[in-house]
């Protein structure tokens, strides 16, 4: 049985919401128009996977997590069911009481809602680029935990971790499940983890991290190319989001979904492949694509437990431990600073 959330020190609250999902903030790199234009005009065209997550994309991803082929969500959930108490003890061993739980890429907040009764946070900070979806999800969390202080943050955290003053500075525990760290190239992943640990940026006391592990090619490729075509729809919806953001004229009917595992780089790749020669226009730009030419939309790196432990320690974390499922398909890490 889950312990009840201790609300004795909390006062009733409604979700605060801070929207930083705007064009570039100082020091946070280019805004969406510049970033998308540069990626699409490159010799090898690409679009960051963060642009999957408009409102429809977020709902399509929810559907993906329920597919039989997509093992990460249910496997990770099973690990959390067995390690909740271990995580709570790990925080207590570091003297972390009533943490600020910062949920990166919170989505529907369901994973955090299962963790909140065990970690007893003083404040919950769901962070997501899909602003409207996040507002609805934060309201659901508040209805389940009415006295919990919630600060929703609409933000592209991949561009920087400058958190607003409303976010509790003490005892920050970052929660980054779902193996989303795998969307970063390894060097970028290291930099991102360093930012979380950095007192001038994330100022973390600890990190709870979900990571997909290396496994056979057939299992990996099926997880990213399901029989129902939901992942294909999710990938193609990215083009509709790009149309909205830069006023381009992509026609999703002219593109097909491609997923493949690159063993040499230990990563799944998703692409959109032109089914015919075509041109795409948006203000100030025209891009010609030949039949068979691709737009790279996602890389998802897969790690070994030893490899991820080494990366966390290199980033400045210590006392790294992990829990896995019986098949060793997925792992949940705890790392303290």
Short mmCIF file of C-alpha atoms in Angstrom, two decimals:
data_model
loop_
_atom_site.label_atom_id
_atom_site.label_comp_id
_atom_site.label_asym_id
_atom_site.label_seq_id
_atom_site.Cartn_x
_atom_site.Cartn_y
_atom_site.Cartn_z
CA UNK A 1 0.00 0.00 0.00
CA UNK A 2 1.29 3.46 -0.87
CA UNK A 3 1.91 5.79 2.08
CA UNK A 4 -0.31 8.88 2.12
CA UNK A 5 1.17 12.18 1.03
CA UNK A 6 2.16 14.22 4.07
CA UNK A 7 0.39 17.54 3.55
CA UNK A 8 0.67 18.91 7.07
CA UNK A 9 3.17 21.60 6.06
CA UNK A 10 1.42 22.50 2.81
CA UNK A 11 -1.34 24.94 2.11
CA UNK A 12 -4.01 24.43 -0.56
CA UNK A 13 -2.82 25.52 -3.97
CA UNK A 14 -3.83 25.76 -7.59
CA UNK A 15 -1.28 24.95 -10.26
CA UNK A 16 0.87 27.93 -11.08
CA UNK A 17 1.93 27.96 -14.71
CA UNK A 18 4.90 29.74 -16.25
CA UNK A 19 5.19 29.68 -20.02
CA UNK A 20 8.72 29.97 -21.37
CA UNK A 21 7.78 28.25 -24.61
CA UNK A 22 8.60 31.34 -26.65
CA UNK A 23 11.23 32.26 -29.19
CA UNK A 24 14.80 32.15 -28.01
CA UNK A 25 15.53 33.39 -24.51
CA UNK A 26 18.93 34.99 -23.87
CA UNK A 27 21.65 32.34 -23.88
CA UNK A 28 19.30 29.57 -24.99
CA UNK A 29 20.17 29.32 -28.66
CA UNK A 30 17.98 29.91 -31.73
CA UNK A 31 14.20 30.05 -31.66
CA UNK A 32 11.97 27.53 -33.47
CA UNK A 33 11.82 29.37 -36.83
CA UNK A 34 15.60 29.68 -37.14
CA UNK A 35 16.28 26.19 -35.76
CA UNK A 36 13.77 24.48 -38.04
CA UNK A 37 14.89 26.42 -41.12
CA UNK A 38 18.54 25.56 -40.52
CA UNK A 39 17.75 21.88 -40.00
CA UNK A 40 15.56 21.59 -43.09
CA UNK A 41 18.01 23.43 -45.32
CA UNK A 42 21.00 21.31 -44.26
CA UNK A 43 22.43 18.84 -46.77
CA UNK A 44 21.13 16.03 -44.58
CA UNK A 45 17.83 17.49 -43.42
CA UNK A 46 16.77 17.02 -39.80
CA UNK A 47 14.18 18.20 -37.28
CA UNK A 48 14.64 17.90 -33.52
CA UNK A 49 12.37 15.30 -31.86
CA UNK A 50 11.12 17.96 -29.47
CA UNK A 51 8.87 19.10 -32.33
CA UNK A 52 6.89 15.86 -32.11
CA UNK A 53 5.11 17.25 -29.09
CA UNK A 54 2.30 19.56 -30.06
CA UNK A 55 -1.05 18.67 -28.46
CA UNK A 56 -1.83 15.95 -31.03
CA UNK A 57 1.70 14.59 -30.90
CA UNK A 58 1.51 14.27 -27.12
CA UNK A 59 -1.72 12.29 -27.40
CA UNK A 60 -0.32 10.07 -30.13
CA UNK A 61 2.66 9.31 -27.91
CA UNK A 62 0.28 8.35 -25.11
CA UNK A 63 -1.26 5.86 -27.55
CA UNK A 64 2.18 4.51 -28.48
CA UNK A 65 2.94 3.71 -24.84
CA UNK A 66 -0.01 1.31 -24.80
CA UNK A 67 1.09 -0.68 -27.86
CA UNK A 68 2.24 -4.26 -27.44
CA UNK A 69 5.47 -3.54 -29.36
CA UNK A 70 6.39 -0.53 -27.23
CA UNK A 71 7.93 -2.16 -24.16
CA UNK A 72 9.72 0.84 -22.50
CA UNK A 73 6.74 2.38 -20.68
CA UNK A 74 5.36 -0.79 -19.12
CA UNK A 75 8.83 -2.17 -18.36
CA UNK A 76 9.89 1.04 -16.65
CA UNK A 77 6.61 1.12 -14.70
CA UNK A 78 7.28 -2.40 -13.45
CA UNK A 79 10.73 -1.39 -12.24
CA UNK A 80 9.32 1.62 -10.38
CA UNK A 81 6.78 -0.61 -8.65
CA UNK A 82 9.62 -2.62 -7.15
CA UNK A 83 12.05 0.23 -6.38
CA UNK A 84 9.84 3.02 -4.94
CA UNK A 85 10.89 2.20 -1.40
CA UNK A 86 14.55 1.94 -2.41
CA UNK A 87 14.36 5.41 -3.99
CA UNK A 88 12.78 6.89 -0.88
CA UNK A 89 15.55 5.41 1.26
CA UNK A 90 18.20 6.70 -1.14
CA UNK A 91 16.87 10.25 -0.73
CA UNK A 92 16.74 9.86 3.05
CA UNK A 93 20.34 8.64 3.10
CA UNK A 94 21.36 11.90 1.44
CA UNK A 95 19.33 13.95 3.93
CA UNK A 96 16.79 14.99 1.29
CA UNK A 97 13.47 15.69 3.00
CA UNK A 98 10.39 16.94 1.12
CA UNK A 99 12.21 17.48 -2.21
CA UNK A 100 11.33 19.70 -5.10
CA UNK A 101 10.49 17.08 -7.76
CA UNK A 102 11.28 18.50 -11.22
CA UNK A 103 9.67 16.32 -13.91
CA UNK A 104 11.43 16.82 -17.25
CA UNK A 105 9.23 16.05 -20.26
CA UNK A 106 6.32 15.47 -17.90
CA UNK A 107 3.73 14.65 -20.58
CA UNK A 108 0.59 13.43 -18.81
CA UNK A 109 2.43 13.40 -15.43
CA UNK A 110 1.31 9.80 -14.80
CA UNK A 111 4.79 8.57 -13.90
CA UNK A 112 5.31 11.33 -11.36
CA UNK A 113 1.88 10.74 -9.84
CA UNK A 114 2.96 7.18 -9.00
CA UNK A 115 6.16 8.51 -7.40
CA UNK A 116 4.75 11.44 -5.41
CA UNK A 117 3.27 9.37 -2.52
CA UNK A 118 6.66 7.75 -1.95
CA UNK A 119 8.98 10.75 -2.26
CA UNK A 120 6.64 13.17 -0.43
CA UNK A 121 7.71 16.28 -2.38
CA UNK A 122 7.13 19.76 -1.03
CA UNK A 123 6.85 21.05 -4.59
CA UNK A 124 6.18 19.40 -7.96
CA UNK A 125 7.44 21.08 -11.14
CA UNK A 126 6.24 19.41 -14.37
CA UNK A 127 8.18 20.71 -17.39
CA UNK A 128 7.13 20.14 -20.99
CA UNK A 129 7.30 21.84 -24.38
CA UNK A 130 3.64 20.97 -25.11
CA UNK A 131 2.08 23.83 -23.16
CA UNK A 132 -1.65 23.17 -23.45
CA UNK A 133 -1.22 19.44 -22.81
CA UNK A 134 0.88 20.22 -19.72
CA UNK A 135 -1.71 22.59 -18.28
CA UNK A 136 -4.37 19.88 -18.40
CA UNK A 137 -2.00 17.30 -16.90
CA UNK A 138 -0.93 19.61 -14.05
CA UNK A 139 -4.56 20.24 -13.21
CA UNK A 140 -5.11 16.48 -12.94
CA UNK A 141 -2.18 16.16 -10.53
CA UNK A 142 -3.56 18.99 -8.44
CA UNK A 143 -6.94 17.27 -8.22
CA UNK A 144 -5.22 14.14 -6.86
CA UNK A 145 -2.93 16.05 -4.49
CA UNK A 146 -4.87 19.24 -3.69
CA UNK A 147 -2.41 20.56 -1.08
CA UNK A 148 0.73 20.00 -3.17
CA UNK A 149 2.51 23.12 -4.44
CA UNK A 150 2.64 22.73 -8.24
CA UNK A 151 4.51 25.01 -10.64
CA UNK A 152 3.99 23.97 -14.27
CA UNK A 153 6.69 25.15 -16.63
CA UNK A 154 6.16 25.36 -20.39
CA UNK A 155 9.73 25.24 -21.60
CA UNK A 156 12.18 23.73 -24.07
CA UNK A 157 14.54 22.45 -21.38
CA UNK A 158 16.89 20.99 -24.00
CA UNK A 159 17.98 24.58 -24.70
CA UNK A 160 18.90 25.34 -21.08
CA UNK A 161 17.90 24.78 -17.47
CA UNK A 162 17.45 28.33 -16.19
CA UNK A 163 14.54 27.71 -13.81
CA UNK A 164 12.37 30.59 -12.54
CA UNK A 165 12.43 31.85 -8.95
CA UNK A 166 9.11 30.12 -8.25
CA UNK A 167 10.92 26.76 -8.33
CA UNK A 168 12.17 25.71 -4.90
CA UNK A 169 15.97 26.02 -4.74
CA UNK A 170 16.49 23.49 -1.94
CA UNK A 171 16.61 19.71 -2.32
CA UNK A 172 15.91 19.57 -6.04
CA UNK A 173 15.45 16.06 -7.37
CA UNK A 174 15.17 15.84 -11.16
CA UNK A 175 12.94 13.14 -12.62
CA UNK A 176 13.71 12.21 -16.24
CA UNK A 177 11.97 8.91 -17.08
CA UNK A 178 11.15 7.25 -20.38
CA UNK A 179 14.73 7.14 -21.72
CA UNK A 180 14.31 10.60 -23.26
CA UNK A 181 17.95 11.29 -22.47
CA UNK A 182 18.63 8.91 -25.36
CA UNK A 183 17.43 11.61 -27.77
CA UNK A 184 20.65 13.51 -27.08
CA UNK A 185 23.90 12.54 -28.76
CA UNK A 186 26.26 11.16 -26.08
CA UNK A 187 28.31 14.37 -25.86
CA UNK A 188 25.09 16.40 -25.58
CA UNK A 189 23.76 13.99 -22.96
CA UNK A 190 26.88 14.55 -20.88
CA UNK A 191 26.51 18.31 -21.16
CA UNK A 192 22.84 18.13 -20.21
CA UNK A 193 23.58 16.00 -17.15
CA UNK A 194 26.34 18.43 -16.16
CA UNK A 195 23.80 21.27 -16.36
CA UNK A 196 21.44 19.41 -14.03
CA UNK A 197 24.23 18.99 -11.45
CA UNK A 198 25.60 22.51 -11.91
CA UNK A 199 24.73 24.81 -8.94
CA UNK A 200 24.32 27.70 -11.37
CA UNK A 201 21.73 25.84 -13.48
CA UNK A 202 19.85 22.77 -12.26
CA UNK A 203 21.35 22.81 -8.75
CA UNK A 204 20.28 19.19 -8.29
CA UNK A 205 20.70 17.10 -5.15
CA UNK A 206 19.78 14.01 -7.11
CA UNK A 207 18.46 12.55 -10.35
CA UNK A 208 16.00 9.72 -11.03
CA UNK A 209 16.60 8.60 -14.61
CA UNK A 210 14.96 6.00 -16.86
CA UNK A 211 17.19 4.52 -19.59
CA UNK A 212 16.49 2.01 -22.36
CA UNK A 213 19.17 -0.66 -22.58
CA UNK A 214 20.85 -2.29 -25.58
CA UNK A 215 18.98 -5.36 -26.85
CA UNK A 216 18.25 -7.25 -30.07
CA UNK A 217 17.56 -5.34 -33.28
CA UNK A 218 14.13 -6.92 -33.95
CA UNK A 219 12.71 -5.86 -30.58
CA UNK A 220 14.06 -2.34 -30.91
CA UNK A 221 12.83 -1.76 -34.47
CA UNK A 222 9.36 -3.14 -33.72
CA UNK A 223 9.04 -0.71 -30.80
CA UNK A 224 9.52 2.21 -33.21
CA UNK A 225 7.53 0.81 -36.17
CA UNK A 226 4.35 -0.78 -34.81
CA UNK A 227 1.93 -2.80 -36.91
CA UNK A 228 -0.96 -0.38 -36.38
CA UNK A 229 1.03 2.55 -37.71
CA UNK A 230 0.60 4.76 -34.63
CA UNK A 231 4.31 5.59 -34.54
CA UNK A 232 4.16 6.44 -38.25
CA UNK A 233 1.31 8.87 -37.53
CA UNK A 234 3.29 10.33 -34.63
CA UNK A 235 6.29 10.87 -36.91
CA UNK A 236 4.24 12.40 -39.73
CA UNK A 237 2.42 14.71 -37.31
CA UNK A 238 5.77 16.41 -36.78
CA UNK A 239 5.37 17.84 -40.30
CA UNK A 240 1.99 19.33 -39.36
CA UNK A 241 3.59 20.94 -36.32
CA UNK A 242 6.39 22.33 -38.49
CA UNK A 243 3.77 23.73 -40.89
CA UNK A 244 2.15 25.52 -37.95
CA UNK A 245 5.42 26.89 -36.59
CA UNK A 246 7.05 28.19 -39.80
CA UNK A 247 4.11 28.35 -42.25
CA UNK A 248 5.59 25.62 -44.46
CA UNK A 249 3.51 23.49 -46.84
CA UNK A 250 4.52 19.89 -46.08
CA UNK A 251 1.98 17.35 -47.34
CA UNK A 252 2.10 14.31 -45.03
CA UNK A 253 0.74 12.11 -47.86
CA UNK A 254 4.08 12.51 -49.66
CA UNK A 255 6.14 11.02 -46.82
CA UNK A 256 6.61 7.61 -45.25
CA UNK A 257 7.86 6.58 -41.82
CA UNK A 258 11.23 4.79 -41.53
CA UNK A 259 12.73 3.28 -38.34
CA UNK A 260 16.04 1.42 -38.17
CA UNK A 261 18.67 0.39 -35.64
CA UNK A 262 22.25 1.54 -36.19
CA UNK A 263 24.27 -1.00 -34.19
CA UNK A 264 27.55 0.84 -34.69
CA UNK A 265 26.17 3.92 -32.93
CA UNK A 266 23.86 1.97 -30.62
CA UNK A 267 20.85 4.01 -31.61
CA UNK A 268 17.42 3.72 -33.16
CA UNK A 269 16.84 6.28 -35.91
CA UNK A 270 13.51 7.59 -37.17
CA UNK A 271 13.22 9.31 -40.51
CA UNK A 272 10.58 10.65 -42.86
CA UNK A 273 11.26 9.60 -46.45
CA UNK A 274 9.91 11.41 -49.51
CA UNK A 275 7.86 9.02 -51.65
CA UNK A 276 8.28 11.27 -54.72
CA UNK A 277 10.27 14.28 -55.85
CA UNK A 278 8.77 17.37 -54.21
CA UNK A 279 9.41 20.91 -53.04
CA UNK A 280 8.52 22.46 -49.69
CA UNK A 281 8.19 26.20 -49.21
CA UNK A 282 8.05 28.52 -46.21
CA UNK A 283 8.73 32.26 -45.94
CA UNK A 284 12.16 32.98 -47.37
CA UNK A 285 12.98 29.35 -48.18
CA UNK A 286 12.36 26.55 -50.68
CA UNK A 287 13.73 23.03 -50.21
CA UNK A 288 13.76 20.40 -52.94
CA UNK A 289 13.59 16.74 -51.88
CA UNK A 290 14.21 13.90 -54.29
CA UNK A 291 12.29 10.62 -54.03
CA UNK A 292 13.88 8.54 -51.27
CA UNK A 293 15.51 11.55 -49.57
CA UNK A 294 14.99 11.63 -45.82
CA UNK A 295 14.47 14.00 -42.92
CA UNK A 296 16.08 12.64 -39.73
CA UNK A 297 13.54 13.18 -36.94
CA UNK A 298 14.89 11.19 -33.99
CA UNK A 299 17.86 9.29 -32.64
CA UNK A 300 17.31 7.21 -29.52
CA UNK A 301 20.58 5.99 -28.05
CA UNK A 302 20.60 2.74 -26.07
CA UNK A 303 23.00 2.28 -23.18
CA UNK A 304 24.52 -0.45 -21.05
CA UNK A 305 24.27 -0.08 -17.26
CA UNK A 306 28.04 0.35 -17.01
CA UNK A 307 28.02 2.95 -19.78
CA UNK A 308 25.32 5.05 -18.15
CA UNK A 309 26.97 4.78 -14.72
CA UNK A 310 30.21 6.10 -16.20
CA UNK A 311 28.39 8.95 -17.95
CA UNK A 312 26.62 10.02 -14.74
CA UNK A 313 29.87 10.01 -12.77
CA UNK A 314 31.61 11.98 -15.50
CA UNK A 315 28.80 14.55 -15.28
CA UNK A 316 29.42 15.08 -11.57
CA UNK A 317 27.02 12.64 -9.92
CA UNK A 318 28.09 10.15 -7.25
CA UNK A 319 26.70 7.08 -5.49
CA UNK A 320 25.07 5.90 -8.70
CA UNK A 321 22.85 2.82 -8.42
CA UNK A 322 20.29 1.24 -10.71
CA UNK A 323 17.43 -1.24 -10.85
CA UNK A 324 16.38 -3.29 -13.89
CA UNK A 325 13.72 -5.73 -15.09
CA UNK A 326 14.30 -9.51 -15.30
CA UNK A 327 15.15 -9.29 -19.02
CA UNK A 328 17.54 -6.34 -18.50
CA UNK A 329 15.67 -4.38 -21.14
CA UNK A 330 15.39 -1.15 -19.17
CA UNK A 331 16.95 0.45 -16.08
CA UNK A 332 16.05 3.12 -13.52
CA UNK A 333 19.02 5.01 -12.08
CA UNK A 334 19.43 7.06 -8.92
CA UNK A 335 22.41 9.41 -8.84
CA UNK A 336 23.15 11.94 -6.12
CA UNK A 337 25.33 15.05 -6.24
#
